[in-house]
Amino acid sequence: MKIDVTEYEKKYTFELKPITQLCGQNIPKKSYILESIRRYFSAYKYSEERNKWRNNVKIDDELVGRKFFTVLSVSGVVDLLMWIKWSKQSLVVEYVRGLMQEFDWQLHLRTIHGELEEMFQMINKDLNHLGDIELTYAESDVWEMVQKSSVVGNEQTSLEDKNNFDLLTIFLNLVESVMGLNPRKMLIIVENIDHLILPKEYDEILERMIQIGEKYDIYFVLSTSLEGYVCCDRKLCSGITVLGEVDFQMPEFEDIETYVENNYPCNKKISEEQLQTDLQKIIQKIGQGGYLYTVEENVICKLINQTLMLNDRWKDEEKMPEMAFLKA
């Protein structure tokens, strides 16, 4: 599924996969793309005919309806808490309402009503001496009581005390549960996820998203710019778009393997694991002018490592073809 986002005469394109990773150093471009998607698939109102946001999102060259996707967006901890806490638009409220429809709670409601009725009779008996007044309530007030609930952690701990990884995991569990009760075509945006969790946690979150995506019609779009926050394996590689000075859509992993093998500056066999590691290290800098034309950053890294007493020396005789390639 191809998504085109326009900004007046400019057009940005990426492949929407069940897991889409928007990488690269052009953060303003990524922010504009994600904001365009948020605005288009929402109730946002365009005030001007020439507004750059108006109808600027197409899927497979078609201007689809604005309800094509249900979009949930996360750009920080505040958004995660909003979806988890008890509020008008939270996922918890939608999930609990769905649960209330699935089981017969009328019996419980009648039991509560009976207890409340007895309690109010006792109170009103003492209120009668004040005059012709009494306390009353409606059965619907019981649902109001539920709506005034608070979502907390185990043992009454605050959600704000949880780490970002736990909050993101709870959010994904909620998404899966809500989709189970009310399936629809959904798009989840997690912007700058590299500022929320650690690299090793990123891998776990990706696995969780893959599991959910295999069950429901749901798409995840993640934006990152820091090294290490990308997965370039055979399953996810073609869902990576690098946005830099020049944009680059990653092909299938097999095509990259073939290209590297046929064009490497010396006769060297690179394993699949090594290629994934190499791609993970450089992918955020693809499309950036000046990168990989020199080896200054490698020299700086070596100087720092020497101050740390690390034995990290290059074997120049083995690296000469690579050095010549980088300098070319």
CSV table of C-alpha atoms in Angstrom, one decimal:
chain,number,residue,atom,x,y,z
A,1,MET,CA,0.0,0.0,0.0
A,2,LYS,CA,1.6,3.3,-1.1
A,3,ILE,CA,1.0,6.5,0.7
A,4,ASP,CA,1.6,9.9,-1.0
A,5,VAL,CA,1.7,13.1,1.2
A,6,THR,CA,1.9,16.4,-0.6
A,7,GLU,CA,3.1,19.8,0.6
A,8,TYR,CA,2.0,22.1,-2.1
A,9,GLU,CA,4.2,21.0,-5.0
A,10,LYS,CA,6.4,18.6,-3.0
A,11,LYS,CA,5.4,15.0,-2.6
A,12,TYR,CA,6.6,12.4,-0.1
A,13,THR,CA,6.0,8.7,-0.7
A,14,PHE,CA,6.4,5.6,1.5
A,15,GLU,CA,5.2,2.0,1.5
A,16,LEU,CA,2.7,1.3,4.2
A,17,LYS,CA,3.3,-2.1,5.6
A,18,PRO,CA,1.8,-3.8,8.8
A,19,ILE,CA,5.0,-2.4,10.4
A,20,THR,CA,6.4,0.8,8.8
A,21,GLN,CA,9.6,2.4,10.1
A,22,LEU,CA,10.2,6.0,9.1
A,23,CYS,CA,13.9,6.6,9.7
A,24,GLY,CA,16.4,9.2,8.7
A,25,GLN,CA,17.6,12.7,9.8
A,26,ASN,CA,14.9,14.8,8.2
A,27,ILE,CA,12.8,15.1,11.3
A,28,PRO,CA,10.7,18.0,10.0
A,29,LYS,CA,9.7,16.0,6.9
A,30,LYS,CA,8.7,13.0,9.1
A,31,SER,CA,6.7,15.3,11.4
A,32,TYR,CA,4.9,16.8,8.5
A,33,ILE,CA,4.0,13.4,7.0
A,34,LEU,CA,2.6,12.1,10.3
A,35,GLU,CA,0.7,15.3,11.1
A,36,SER,CA,-0.9,15.1,7.6
A,37,ILE,CA,-2.1,11.6,8.3
A,38,ARG,CA,-3.4,12.6,11.7
A,39,ARG,CA,-5.3,15.6,10.2
A,40,TYR,CA,-6.7,13.8,7.2
A,41,PHE,CA,-8.1,10.8,9.0
A,42,SER,CA,-9.8,12.9,11.7
A,43,ALA,CA,-12.5,15.5,12.1
A,44,TYR,CA,-10.0,18.3,11.4
A,45,LYS,CA,-11.6,21.2,9.5
A,46,TYR,CA,-9.7,23.0,6.8
A,47,SER,CA,-10.2,26.8,6.9
A,48,GLU,CA,-8.8,27.7,3.5
A,49,GLU,CA,-9.2,26.3,0.0
A,50,ARG,CA,-5.5,26.6,-0.6
A,51,ASN,CA,-4.6,25.0,2.8
A,52,LYS,CA,-1.6,22.8,2.4
A,53,TRP,CA,-3.3,20.1,4.5
A,54,ARG,CA,-6.4,19.9,2.4
A,55,ASN,CA,-6.7,16.5,0.7
A,56,ASN,CA,-3.0,16.0,0.7
A,57,VAL,CA,-3.0,12.3,1.5
A,58,LYS,CA,-3.5,9.6,-1.1
A,59,ILE,CA,-3.4,5.8,-0.9
A,60,ASP,CA,-2.3,4.0,-4.0
A,61,ASP,CA,-2.9,7.2,-6.0
A,62,GLU,CA,-6.5,7.4,-4.7
A,63,LEU,CA,-8.1,10.0,-2.5
A,64,VAL,CA,-9.8,7.7,0.0
A,65,GLY,CA,-12.5,8.7,2.5
A,66,ARG,CA,-11.4,10.3,5.7
A,67,LYS,CA,-12.9,7.4,7.7
A,68,PHE,CA,-10.7,4.9,5.8
A,69,PHE,CA,-8.6,4.5,8.9
A,70,THR,CA,-9.2,4.9,12.6
A,71,VAL,CA,-5.9,6.7,13.7
A,72,LEU,CA,-4.5,6.5,17.2
A,73,SER,CA,-1.4,8.7,17.7
A,74,VAL,CA,1.3,8.6,20.4
A,75,SER,CA,4.0,11.2,20.5
A,76,GLY,CA,5.0,11.0,24.1
A,77,VAL,CA,4.1,9.8,27.6
A,78,VAL,CA,1.2,12.2,27.8
A,79,ASP,CA,-0.5,10.6,24.9
A,80,LEU,CA,0.1,7.1,26.3
A,81,LEU,CA,-1.6,8.1,29.6
A,82,MET,CA,-4.5,9.7,27.7
A,83,TRP,CA,-5.3,6.4,25.9
A,84,ILE,CA,-4.9,4.4,29.1
A,85,LYS,CA,-6.5,6.6,31.8
A,86,TRP,CA,-10.3,6.9,32.2
A,87,SER,CA,-11.3,9.8,30.0
A,88,LYS,CA,-13.8,10.5,27.3
A,89,GLN,CA,-11.7,9.2,24.4
A,90,SER,CA,-9.5,6.6,26.1
A,91,LEU,CA,-9.2,3.1,25.0
A,92,VAL,CA,-10.1,1.8,28.5
A,93,VAL,CA,-13.5,3.4,28.3
A,94,GLU,CA,-14.2,1.8,24.9
A,95,TYR,CA,-13.0,-1.5,26.2
A,96,VAL,CA,-15.1,-1.4,29.4
A,97,ARG,CA,-18.2,-0.4,27.5
A,98,GLY,CA,-17.7,-3.3,25.2
A,99,LEU,CA,-17.3,-5.6,28.2
A,100,MET,CA,-20.5,-4.3,29.8
A,101,GLN,CA,-22.4,-5.3,26.6
A,102,GLU,CA,-20.9,-8.8,26.6
A,103,PHE,CA,-22.0,-9.9,30.1
A,104,ASP,CA,-25.3,-9.5,31.9
A,105,TRP,CA,-24.8,-6.9,34.5
A,106,GLN,CA,-28.5,-6.2,35.2
A,107,LEU,CA,-28.5,-8.7,38.1
A,108,HIS,CA,-25.6,-6.8,39.7
A,109,LEU,CA,-27.4,-3.5,39.0
A,110,ARG,CA,-30.6,-4.8,40.8
A,111,THR,CA,-28.5,-5.9,43.8
A,112,ILE,CA,-26.8,-2.5,44.0
A,113,HIS,CA,-30.2,-0.8,43.5
A,114,GLY,CA,-31.7,-2.8,46.4
A,115,GLU,CA,-28.8,-1.9,48.7
A,116,LEU,CA,-28.9,1.8,47.8
A,117,GLU,CA,-32.7,1.9,48.2
A,118,GLU,CA,-32.4,0.6,51.8
A,119,MET,CA,-29.6,3.1,52.5
A,120,PHE,CA,-31.6,6.0,51.2
A,121,GLN,CA,-34.7,5.0,53.2
A,122,MET,CA,-32.6,5.1,56.4
A,123,ILE,CA,-31.2,8.5,55.5
A,124,ASN,CA,-34.6,9.9,54.4
A,125,LYS,CA,-36.2,8.7,57.7
A,126,ASP,CA,-33.9,11.1,59.5
A,127,LEU,CA,-34.4,13.9,56.9
A,128,ASN,CA,-38.3,13.9,57.3
A,129,HIS,CA,-38.1,16.1,60.4
A,130,LEU,CA,-36.7,18.9,58.3
A,131,GLY,CA,-39.8,19.1,56.2
A,132,ASP,CA,-41.1,17.6,52.9
A,133,ILE,CA,-37.7,16.7,51.4
A,134,GLU,CA,-35.8,13.5,50.7
A,135,LEU,CA,-32.7,12.2,48.8
A,136,THR,CA,-33.2,10.2,45.6
A,137,TYR,CA,-31.2,8.7,42.8
A,138,ALA,CA,-31.7,6.9,39.4
A,139,GLU,CA,-30.4,3.5,38.4
A,140,SER,CA,-28.5,5.2,35.6
A,141,ASP,CA,-26.4,6.8,38.3
A,142,VAL,CA,-24.6,3.5,38.8
A,143,TRP,CA,-23.0,3.8,35.3
A,144,GLU,CA,-22.0,7.4,36.3
A,145,MET,CA,-20.2,5.8,39.3
A,146,VAL,CA,-18.3,3.5,36.9
A,147,GLN,CA,-17.5,6.5,34.7
A,148,LYS,CA,-15.9,8.3,37.6
A,149,SER,CA,-13.5,5.4,38.1
A,150,SER,CA,-9.8,5.8,38.0
A,151,VAL,CA,-7.3,3.6,36.2
A,152,VAL,CA,-4.3,2.8,38.5
A,153,GLY,CA,-1.6,0.2,38.7
A,154,ASN,CA,-1.6,-2.8,41.0
A,155,GLU,CA,-1.8,-2.0,44.7
A,156,GLN,CA,-3.2,1.5,43.9
A,157,THR,CA,0.1,2.7,42.3
A,158,SER,CA,0.0,5.7,40.0
A,159,LEU,CA,0.2,5.2,36.2
A,160,GLU,CA,2.7,8.1,36.1
A,161,ASP,CA,5.1,5.9,38.2
A,162,LYS,CA,5.3,3.2,35.4
A,163,ASN,CA,8.2,3.3,33.0
A,164,ASN,CA,7.5,4.1,29.3
A,165,PHE,CA,8.0,0.5,28.1
A,166,ASP,CA,5.3,-0.7,30.5
A,167,LEU,CA,2.9,2.1,29.4
A,168,LEU,CA,3.5,1.3,25.8
A,169,THR,CA,2.9,-2.4,26.4
A,170,ILE,CA,-0.4,-1.7,28.2
A,171,PHE,CA,-1.4,0.6,25.3
A,172,LEU,CA,-0.7,-2.2,22.8
A,173,ASN,CA,-2.6,-4.8,24.9
A,174,LEU,CA,-5.6,-2.3,25.0
A,175,VAL,CA,-5.4,-1.9,21.2
A,176,GLU,CA,-5.6,-5.7,20.8
A,177,SER,CA,-8.5,-6.0,23.2
A,178,VAL,CA,-10.5,-3.2,21.7
A,179,MET,CA,-9.9,-4.6,18.2
A,180,GLY,CA,-11.2,-8.0,19.5
A,181,LEU,CA,-14.5,-6.3,20.5
A,182,ASN,CA,-14.8,-3.8,17.6
A,183,PRO,CA,-12.6,-4.7,14.6
A,184,ARG,CA,-11.9,-2.0,12.1
A,185,LYS,CA,-9.1,-0.8,9.8
A,186,MET,CA,-6.8,1.0,12.2
A,187,LEU,CA,-3.5,2.9,11.9
A,188,ILE,CA,-1.3,3.4,15.0
A,189,ILE,CA,1.3,6.2,14.9
A,190,VAL,CA,4.1,6.2,17.4
A,191,GLU,CA,6.2,9.3,16.7
A,192,ASN,CA,9.8,9.5,17.9
A,193,ILE,CA,9.6,6.1,19.7
A,194,ASP,CA,13.4,6.2,20.1
A,195,HIS,CA,12.8,8.9,22.7
A,196,LEU,CA,10.5,6.7,24.7
A,197,ILE,CA,12.2,3.3,25.1
A,198,LEU,CA,15.6,1.6,25.0
A,199,PRO,CA,16.9,-0.2,21.8
A,200,LYS,CA,16.4,-3.6,23.3
A,201,GLU,CA,12.8,-2.6,24.3
A,202,TYR,CA,12.2,-1.5,20.7
A,203,ASP,CA,12.8,-5.0,19.5
A,204,GLU,CA,10.2,-6.4,22.0
A,205,ILE,CA,7.7,-3.7,21.0
A,206,LEU,CA,8.2,-4.6,17.4
A,207,GLU,CA,7.5,-8.3,18.1
A,208,ARG,CA,4.3,-7.4,20.0
A,209,MET,CA,3.1,-5.2,17.1
A,210,ILE,CA,3.8,-8.1,14.6
A,211,GLN,CA,1.6,-10.4,16.8
A,212,ILE,CA,-1.2,-7.9,16.8
A,213,GLY,CA,-0.9,-7.2,13.1
A,214,GLU,CA,-1.2,-10.9,12.2
A,215,LYS,CA,-4.6,-11.0,13.9
A,216,TYR,CA,-6.3,-7.7,12.9
A,217,ASP,CA,-6.4,-5.2,10.0
A,218,ILE,CA,-4.0,-2.8,11.7
A,219,TYR,CA,-0.9,-0.9,10.6
A,220,PHE,CA,1.8,0.6,12.8
A,221,VAL,CA,3.9,3.6,11.7
A,222,LEU,CA,7.0,4.3,13.9
A,223,SER,CA,9.4,7.2,13.4
A,224,THR,CA,13.0,7.1,14.6
A,225,SER,CA,16.2,9.0,14.0
A,226,LEU,CA,18.7,7.5,16.5
A,227,GLU,CA,21.1,4.7,15.6
A,228,GLY,CA,19.9,1.2,16.7
A,229,TYR,CA,16.2,1.9,16.5
A,230,VAL,CA,15.4,0.0,13.4
A,231,CYS,CA,14.9,-3.7,12.4
A,232,CYS,CA,16.2,-4.7,9.0
A,233,ASP,CA,15.4,-8.4,8.9
A,234,ARG,CA,13.7,-10.2,6.0
A,235,LYS,CA,10.3,-9.6,7.4
A,236,LEU,CA,10.5,-5.8,8.1
A,237,CYS,CA,13.1,-4.5,5.7
A,238,SER,CA,10.8,-3.4,2.9
A,239,GLY,CA,8.7,-1.4,5.4
A,240,ILE,CA,11.6,1.0,6.0
A,241,THR,CA,11.6,4.4,4.5
A,242,VAL,CA,14.6,6.7,5.1
A,243,LEU,CA,13.9,10.4,4.9
A,244,GLY,CA,17.0,12.5,4.5
A,245,GLU,CA,18.2,15.1,2.1
A,246,VAL,CA,17.3,12.5,-0.5
A,247,ASP,CA,14.6,9.9,0.4
A,248,PHE,CA,15.2,6.1,0.1
A,249,GLN,CA,12.7,3.3,0.1
A,250,MET,CA,14.3,0.1,1.3
A,251,PRO,CA,13.8,-2.9,-1.0
A,252,GLU,CA,13.3,-6.5,0.0
A,253,PHE,CA,16.2,-7.8,2.1
A,254,GLU,CA,17.2,-10.3,-0.6
A,255,ASP,CA,17.7,-7.5,-3.1
A,256,ILE,CA,20.0,-5.7,-0.7
A,257,GLU,CA,22.0,-8.9,-0.2
A,258,THR,CA,22.4,-9.3,-3.9
A,259,TYR,CA,23.4,-5.7,-4.5
A,260,VAL,CA,26.0,-5.7,-1.7
A,261,GLU,CA,27.5,-9.0,-2.9
A,262,ASN,CA,27.8,-7.7,-6.5
A,263,ASN,CA,29.2,-4.3,-5.6
A,264,TYR,CA,31.3,-4.7,-2.6
A,265,PRO,CA,34.9,-3.3,-3.3
A,266,CYS,CA,36.6,-6.6,-2.5
A,267,ASN,CA,35.8,-10.3,-2.6
A,268,LYS,CA,34.2,-10.6,0.8
A,269,LYS,CA,31.2,-12.7,1.9
A,270,ILE,CA,29.0,-10.9,4.4
A,271,SER,CA,26.6,-13.0,6.5
A,272,GLU,CA,22.9,-12.2,6.8
A,273,GLU,CA,23.4,-11.3,10.5
A,274,GLN,CA,26.3,-9.0,9.8
A,275,LEU,CA,24.4,-7.3,7.0
A,276,GLN,CA,21.5,-6.7,9.3
A,277,THR,CA,23.9,-5.2,11.9
A,278,ASP,CA,25.6,-3.0,9.3
A,279,LEU,CA,22.3,-1.7,8.0
A,280,GLN,CA,21.1,-1.0,11.6
A,281,LYS,CA,24.2,1.2,12.1
A,282,ILE,CA,24.0,3.2,8.9
A,283,ILE,CA,20.3,3.4,8.1
A,284,GLN,CA,19.6,6.6,9.9
A,285,LYS,CA,22.3,8.4,7.8
A,286,ILE,CA,21.3,7.1,4.3
A,287,GLY,CA,20.5,10.0,2.0
A,288,GLN,CA,22.5,12.5,4.0
A,289,GLY,CA,25.1,14.5,2.0
A,290,GLY,CA,28.7,14.1,3.2
A,291,TYR,CA,28.2,10.9,5.1
A,292,LEU,CA,30.5,8.0,4.3
A,293,TYR,CA,32.7,10.2,2.0
A,294,THR,CA,35.3,10.4,4.8
A,295,VAL,CA,36.2,8.3,7.8
A,296,GLU,CA,36.5,11.1,10.4
A,297,GLU,CA,33.8,9.8,12.6
A,298,ASN,CA,35.5,6.4,12.7
A,299,VAL,CA,38.8,8.0,13.7
A,300,ILE,CA,37.0,10.0,16.5
A,301,CYS,CA,35.4,6.8,17.7
A,302,LYS,CA,38.8,5.1,17.8
A,303,LEU,CA,40.3,8.0,19.7
A,304,ILE,CA,37.6,7.9,22.3
A,305,ASN,CA,37.9,4.1,22.6
A,306,GLN,CA,41.6,4.4,23.2
A,307,THR,CA,40.9,6.7,26.2
A,308,LEU,CA,38.7,4.0,27.5
A,309,MET,CA,41.6,1.5,27.2
A,310,LEU,CA,39.8,-0.5,24.5
A,311,ASN,CA,41.8,-2.6,22.1
A,312,ASP,CA,39.9,-1.5,19.1
A,313,ARG,CA,42.5,-1.2,16.3
A,314,TRP,CA,41.8,-1.4,12.6
A,315,LYS,CA,43.7,-3.8,10.5
A,316,ASP,CA,44.6,-1.5,7.7
A,317,GLU,CA,45.7,-4.2,5.3
A,318,GLU,CA,42.2,-5.7,5.4
A,319,LYS,CA,40.4,-2.4,5.2
A,320,MET,CA,42.2,-0.8,2.2
A,321,PRO,CA,39.6,-1.8,-0.4
A,322,GLU,CA,36.8,-0.5,1.8
A,323,MET,CA,38.8,2.7,2.5
A,324,ALA,CA,39.3,3.3,-1.2
A,325,PHE,CA,35.6,2.7,-1.8
A,326,LEU,CA,34.7,5.2,0.9
A,327,LYS,CA,37.1,7.9,-0.4
A,328,ALA,CA,36.0,7.5,-4.0
